Amino acid sequence: KAGSATDVLPQVKKAIAAADLKRTIARAGVQLNWHPNHPVRSVKALRLLHAVAEETERGELTEALYRAYWVENRAIDDEDVLLDIARGLKRPVRFSVPLDRSLFAAPSLTQALRDATSEVVAKGSPGVPAFWVKAPRTTWREEEALFFGQDRLHFVASMLAGRMIPQPRISAPGPVVKPKTLTFYFDFSSPWAFLGYQVLGRFRDELRNVKVDLVPIVVGALFKTVGTPVVPRDAYSPVKVAYGDKDMIDRAAWIHDINVADPETLAGLLTKNGFDAHALMIKANSEEVKGILRNNTDRAVQVGCCGVPSFQVDGSDVFWGQDHVVHVLDELHEASGVALSRL
C-alpha cells in the first residue's frame, strides 16, 4: 500500500530492509503481524495518547495501541475502536478531557500533538523511533543527545549507564566451531565500510575457523546499477544528513585523513608500509585488475547488495551495514534463529 517510508527505496534496498526487519523481529522475540491495511492513519490514536493527564501514565495505553496495530491488526483510525481500547485498560488512567468522540477534535490535543512533533523536528530527528537522552556528560558523550532507530538502543543504554554497552548478541563469544566463509564487500570511499572492517577486526579470535573473502567493489557503480544516487546522502533531507554525520562521528571517523586518490600520496603510503609501490600501481591500472573489480561489483549486485559494507555467510542473505556485525557473528555461530529474550 502506498504511503510507507520504503516507497522511495529501490527494490534491492526494500529486499534488504525486509530481511533485516524479519531478523530483528526474530532476535527481539516479539510478535508482529503485518497489518493488511498498513500504513493506517494514526493521528487519532496519537491525540488519544495526548489526552492522558500525566505523561507518566501513558505507558499502558501506548502498549495497548501498539498491540492493537501490530499484533491484533485493529483499525486504530476508528474512533470507536480507540475508545474501546482506552476503556479496556487494566488500570484506570486519568484523561484531561471526556473519554468520548469529542476528544478527537479537541483543539488542545491537536495542538499538543503539533507541539510534540515540532519538538522532535527541532531536535533533529529524521524519523521514529527517536530517543532524547539527558545524562551526566562523559568523555564520549555530551549531556543531551538524540538517537534515531531501534538499533541505537545500546547507545541509549550506554548514555544512561555512563559507560559503553555493546550491541546485544545471541551467540556466546568464542571461536566459530564449524568452518565458514565470510564475504565482505567494501569500498575504501565509505566511512561505514571502514567502521565495519575495524569492528570486524576486533573479533579476530572468533574468526580463526572462518575464511574471510575480501571483495573490493566500486560502490558508485553499485549505486548506479541498483538505482541509488551515487552519493546517497545527496538525496537525503538536511535533517537526515545532519543526523547521519553526527551518528558517524559519535562512533569513529577515518583516522589519518590521507587522500588515497592522489597517486603520489598512495605510492608514499605503500612504500612506507613495505610494498613495492611502483609494481603495485602498474598492476592496479592494468586491464586485468580493472576487470576483476568490475566482476566483483557485478557479483555484489547479483547477490543483492545495496551498499557497503555488506556481508554474507556461506552465501546467506546479505547483511548490510557496519551496525550488523553482531548479526553476522550470530550467523557464523548458527545462532541467528534464537531470540535474545530466550537466552
XYZ file of C-alpha atoms in Angstrom:
343
model
C 0.000 0.000 0.000
C 1.304 3.465 -0.870
C 2.326 5.786 1.926
C 5.125 3.828 3.599
C 8.598 5.307 4.090
C 10.031 2.461 1.993
C 8.119 3.614 -1.098
C 11.105 5.711 -2.240
C 13.637 2.882 -1.868
C 14.950 0.923 -4.871
C 13.771 -2.703 -4.976
C 17.070 -4.184 -3.810
C 17.073 -1.911 -0.756
C 13.475 -2.869 0.028
C 14.512 -6.544 -0.026
C 17.425 -5.860 2.346
C 15.151 -3.867 4.679
C 12.504 -6.614 4.682
C 15.052 -9.322 5.509
C 16.596 -7.131 8.194
C 13.197 -6.478 9.787
C 12.459 -10.200 9.809
C 15.791 -10.948 11.519
C 15.290 -8.120 14.011
C 11.830 -9.400 14.966
C 13.229 -12.903 15.491
C 16.151 -11.599 17.575
C 13.863 -9.488 19.737
C 11.449 -12.365 20.255
C 8.420 -10.131 19.712
C 5.147 -10.910 17.998
C 4.448 -8.770 14.956
C 1.674 -9.343 12.444
C 1.839 -7.077 9.411
C -1.344 -5.035 9.198
C -3.179 -5.744 5.912
C -4.032 -2.032 5.606
C -0.615 -0.652 6.594
C 0.016 2.226 6.850
C -3.060 3.009 8.944
C -3.522 6.699 9.780
C -2.502 7.092 13.416
C -3.338 10.755 14.151
C -6.439 9.983 16.236
C -4.557 7.368 18.267
C -1.820 9.914 18.966
C -4.366 12.517 20.073
C -5.865 9.916 22.405
C -2.443 9.371 23.931
C -2.013 13.106 24.465
C -5.339 13.089 26.309
C -3.768 11.161 29.181
C -3.481 13.676 32.003
C 0.004 12.662 33.172
C 2.825 11.705 30.803
C 3.993 9.090 33.303
C 0.671 7.264 32.848
C 0.969 6.869 29.071
C 2.810 3.552 29.179
C -0.118 1.132 29.384
C -2.142 2.938 26.716
C 0.918 3.090 24.436
C 1.364 -0.659 24.859
C -2.333 -1.284 24.121
C -2.300 0.888 20.988
C 0.849 -0.743 19.656
C -0.633 -4.174 20.288
C -3.865 -3.172 18.555
C -1.943 -2.125 15.427
C 0.941 -4.574 15.174
C -0.460 -7.730 16.800
C -4.250 -7.622 16.559
C -4.386 -5.569 13.316
C -7.263 -3.441 14.569
C -8.365 -0.224 12.872
C -6.696 2.385 15.057
C -8.074 5.115 12.806
C -11.593 4.240 14.022
C -12.792 6.369 16.956
C -14.966 3.590 18.441
C -12.062 1.151 18.338
C -9.799 3.683 20.076
C -12.352 4.416 22.803
C -12.817 0.683 23.341
C -9.057 0.273 23.787
C -8.857 3.168 26.246
C -11.820 1.946 28.307
C -10.438 -1.589 28.409
C -7.160 -0.743 30.155
C -6.448 -2.884 33.198
C -5.554 0.108 35.322
C -7.601 3.298 35.330
C -5.945 6.206 33.545
C -6.893 9.843 34.109
C -7.762 11.773 30.957
C -7.644 15.561 30.591
C -10.849 15.621 28.505
C -14.007 13.482 28.473
C -13.375 9.990 27.073
C -15.811 10.218 24.176
C -15.775 11.123 20.476
C -15.357 14.829 21.175
C -11.816 14.023 22.320
C -10.575 13.504 18.756
C -11.497 17.043 17.719
C -10.307 18.772 20.881
C -8.128 21.773 19.875
C -5.893 21.297 22.912
C -4.940 17.746 21.841
C -4.429 18.765 18.225
C -2.056 21.477 19.417
C -0.286 19.129 21.854
C 0.445 16.696 19.019
C 1.712 19.518 16.799
C 3.964 20.781 19.584
C 5.408 17.317 20.222
C 6.099 16.853 16.500
C 7.730 20.275 16.256
C 9.891 19.459 19.264
C 11.319 16.263 17.766
C 11.903 18.044 14.437
C 13.754 20.822 16.255
C 15.936 18.242 17.997
C 16.976 16.923 14.574
C 15.285 13.535 14.292
C 14.781 12.216 10.735
C 12.105 9.740 11.869
C 10.905 7.392 14.606
C 11.641 5.839 16.975
C 13.697 8.691 18.350
C 15.166 8.913 21.845
C 16.266 12.126 23.545
C 18.539 11.360 26.485
C 19.809 13.658 29.204
C 22.590 12.299 31.366
C 25.828 13.436 33.045
C 28.497 14.288 30.486
C 31.091 11.599 29.752
C 34.319 11.529 27.733
C 32.410 10.191 24.719
C 29.030 11.891 25.001
C 27.545 15.309 25.660
C 24.863 15.844 28.301
C 21.981 15.677 25.806
C 21.795 13.528 22.712
C 19.376 12.268 20.073
C 19.332 8.647 18.953
C 17.279 7.512 15.955
C 16.210 3.926 15.317
C 15.572 0.823 17.379
C 19.084 -0.367 16.511
C 20.548 2.507 18.554
C 19.104 1.327 21.872
C 22.536 0.176 23.042
C 23.708 3.797 22.669
C 20.724 4.928 24.732
C 21.603 2.354 27.397
C 25.266 3.394 27.284
C 24.474 7.045 27.855
C 22.121 6.279 30.714
C 24.668 3.926 32.318
C 27.620 6.272 31.783
C 29.660 3.516 30.110
C 29.796 1.871 26.711
C 27.404 -1.059 26.399
C 27.909 -3.215 23.294
C 25.140 -4.346 21.000
C 23.436 -7.440 22.390
C 24.339 -10.672 20.662
C 22.827 -14.132 20.757
C 25.961 -16.221 20.363
C 28.472 -16.598 23.180
C 31.948 -15.179 22.462
C 34.370 -17.848 21.316
C 35.819 -19.363 18.162
C 33.366 -20.313 15.421
C 33.195 -24.119 15.553
C 32.225 -25.100 12.008
C 34.277 -23.912 9.028
C 32.547 -20.927 7.400
C 33.200 -18.413 4.642
C 32.549 -14.752 5.417
C 32.334 -12.494 2.375
C 32.990 -8.802 2.971
C 32.033 -6.352 0.201
C 33.650 -2.932 0.601
C 34.943 0.265 -0.982
C 37.566 2.474 0.650
C 35.461 5.565 -0.064
C 32.863 4.584 2.544
C 33.374 5.568 6.198
C 30.779 2.934 7.122
C 32.803 0.210 5.392
C 35.869 1.429 7.274
C 33.982 1.140 10.550
C 32.695 -2.322 9.643
C 36.217 -3.500 8.866
C 37.556 -2.079 12.124
C 34.751 -3.617 14.220
C 35.099 -6.977 12.495
C 38.810 -6.941 13.295
C 38.032 -6.884 16.997
C 36.615 -10.384 16.676
C 39.727 -11.853 15.029
C 39.995 -14.630 17.633
C 36.431 -15.750 16.918
C 37.139 -15.924 13.194
C 40.070 -18.375 13.335
C 37.955 -21.092 11.700
C 36.436 -18.672 9.187
C 37.717 -17.958 5.689
C 37.312 -14.206 5.144
C 36.770 -13.337 1.496
C 37.579 -9.648 0.949
C 35.709 -8.383 -2.128
C 36.560 -4.799 -3.132
C 33.897 -3.205 -5.350
C 33.149 0.163 -6.942
C 30.309 1.333 -4.734
C 29.380 4.177 -7.098
C 28.799 1.665 -9.903
C 26.760 -0.473 -7.496
C 24.570 2.508 -6.583
C 24.025 3.354 -10.245
C 23.010 -0.229 -11.063
C 20.539 -0.673 -8.191
C 19.005 2.781 -8.620
C 20.529 4.662 -5.687
C 22.158 8.115 -6.049
C 25.933 7.771 -6.471
C 26.231 9.849 -3.311
C 23.139 8.676 -1.350
C 23.325 11.498 1.157
C 22.667 13.951 -1.694
C 19.098 12.608 -1.802
C 18.595 12.857 1.977
C 16.819 15.681 3.721
C 19.130 18.160 5.517
C 17.895 16.762 8.843
C 18.881 13.200 7.923
C 22.268 14.342 6.611
C 22.975 16.195 9.865
C 21.915 13.242 11.999
C 23.902 10.760 9.895
C 27.077 12.842 10.146
C 26.709 13.128 13.903
C 25.908 9.427 14.259
C 29.109 8.510 12.423
C 31.293 10.974 14.300
C 29.995 9.642 17.597
C 31.431 6.211 16.822
C 34.547 6.825 14.781
C 35.983 8.526 11.713
C 38.705 7.949 9.176
C 41.878 8.026 11.188
C 44.732 9.643 9.294
C 42.867 11.834 6.767
C 45.034 10.618 3.879
C 43.945 11.310 0.297
C 44.446 7.848 -1.232
C 43.004 9.096 -4.542
C 46.249 11.019 -5.115
C 48.802 8.694 -6.828
C 51.831 10.223 -5.110
C 50.212 10.036 -1.710
C 49.159 6.440 -2.302
C 52.632 5.481 -3.512
C 54.165 7.008 -0.405
C 51.745 5.109 1.814
C 52.540 1.803 0.075
C 56.286 2.366 0.330
C 56.020 3.325 3.992
C 54.298 0.022 4.693
C 56.873 -2.117 2.894
C 55.231 -2.620 -0.513
C 56.709 -2.172 -3.981
C 54.620 0.883 -4.835
C 55.717 1.105 -8.475
C 54.891 -2.527 -9.306
C 51.598 -2.487 -7.418
C 50.334 0.698 -9.045
C 51.178 -0.553 -12.533
C 49.264 -3.756 -11.838
C 46.350 -1.841 -10.249
C 45.921 0.100 -13.501
C 46.068 -2.991 -15.712
C 43.016 -4.181 -17.639
C 43.213 -7.489 -15.756
C 42.710 -5.854 -12.360
C 40.085 -3.440 -13.692
C 38.191 -6.463 -14.974
C 38.388 -8.147 -11.547
C 36.968 -5.019 -9.913
C 34.103 -4.895 -12.438
C 33.363 -8.574 -11.820
C 33.393 -8.028 -8.052
C 30.900 -5.186 -8.436
C 28.666 -7.328 -10.662
C 28.859 -10.075 -8.058
C 27.727 -7.660 -5.349
C 24.768 -6.619 -7.500
C 23.806 -10.241 -8.214
C 23.764 -11.307 -4.544
C 21.600 -8.317 -3.605
C 23.948 -5.735 -2.101
C 22.662 -2.162 -1.963
C 25.690 -0.530 -0.344
C 28.798 -1.146 1.731
C 29.814 -2.695 3.949
C 27.847 -5.822 3.088
C 28.406 -9.319 4.428
C 27.443 -12.879 3.519
C 27.976 -16.080 5.485
C 28.309 -19.131 3.219
C 26.240 -17.353 0.572
C 23.495 -16.324 3.000
C 21.152 -13.383 2.628
C 23.063 -10.111 2.622
C 23.730 -8.271 5.886
C 24.147 -4.564 5.156
C 25.821 -2.019 7.410
C 28.596 -1.880 9.972
C 25.974 -1.963 12.735
C 25.070 -5.532 11.719
C 28.440 -7.105 12.588
C 26.931 -8.763 15.680
C 24.211 -10.248 13.448
C 26.971 -11.618 11.215
C 28.707 -13.143 14.234
C 25.466 -14.817 15.307
C 25.046 -16.194 11.774
C 28.591 -17.576 11.879
C 27.768 -19.279 15.190
C 24.464 -20.544 13.707
C 22.535 -18.752 16.446
C 20.664 -16.247 14.278
C 17.318 -18.012 14.711
C 17.319 -17.683 18.514
C 15.602 -14.764 20.209
C 17.546 -12.617 22.674
C 14.640 -12.895 25.127
C 15.069 -16.675 25.302
C 18.718 -16.611 26.352
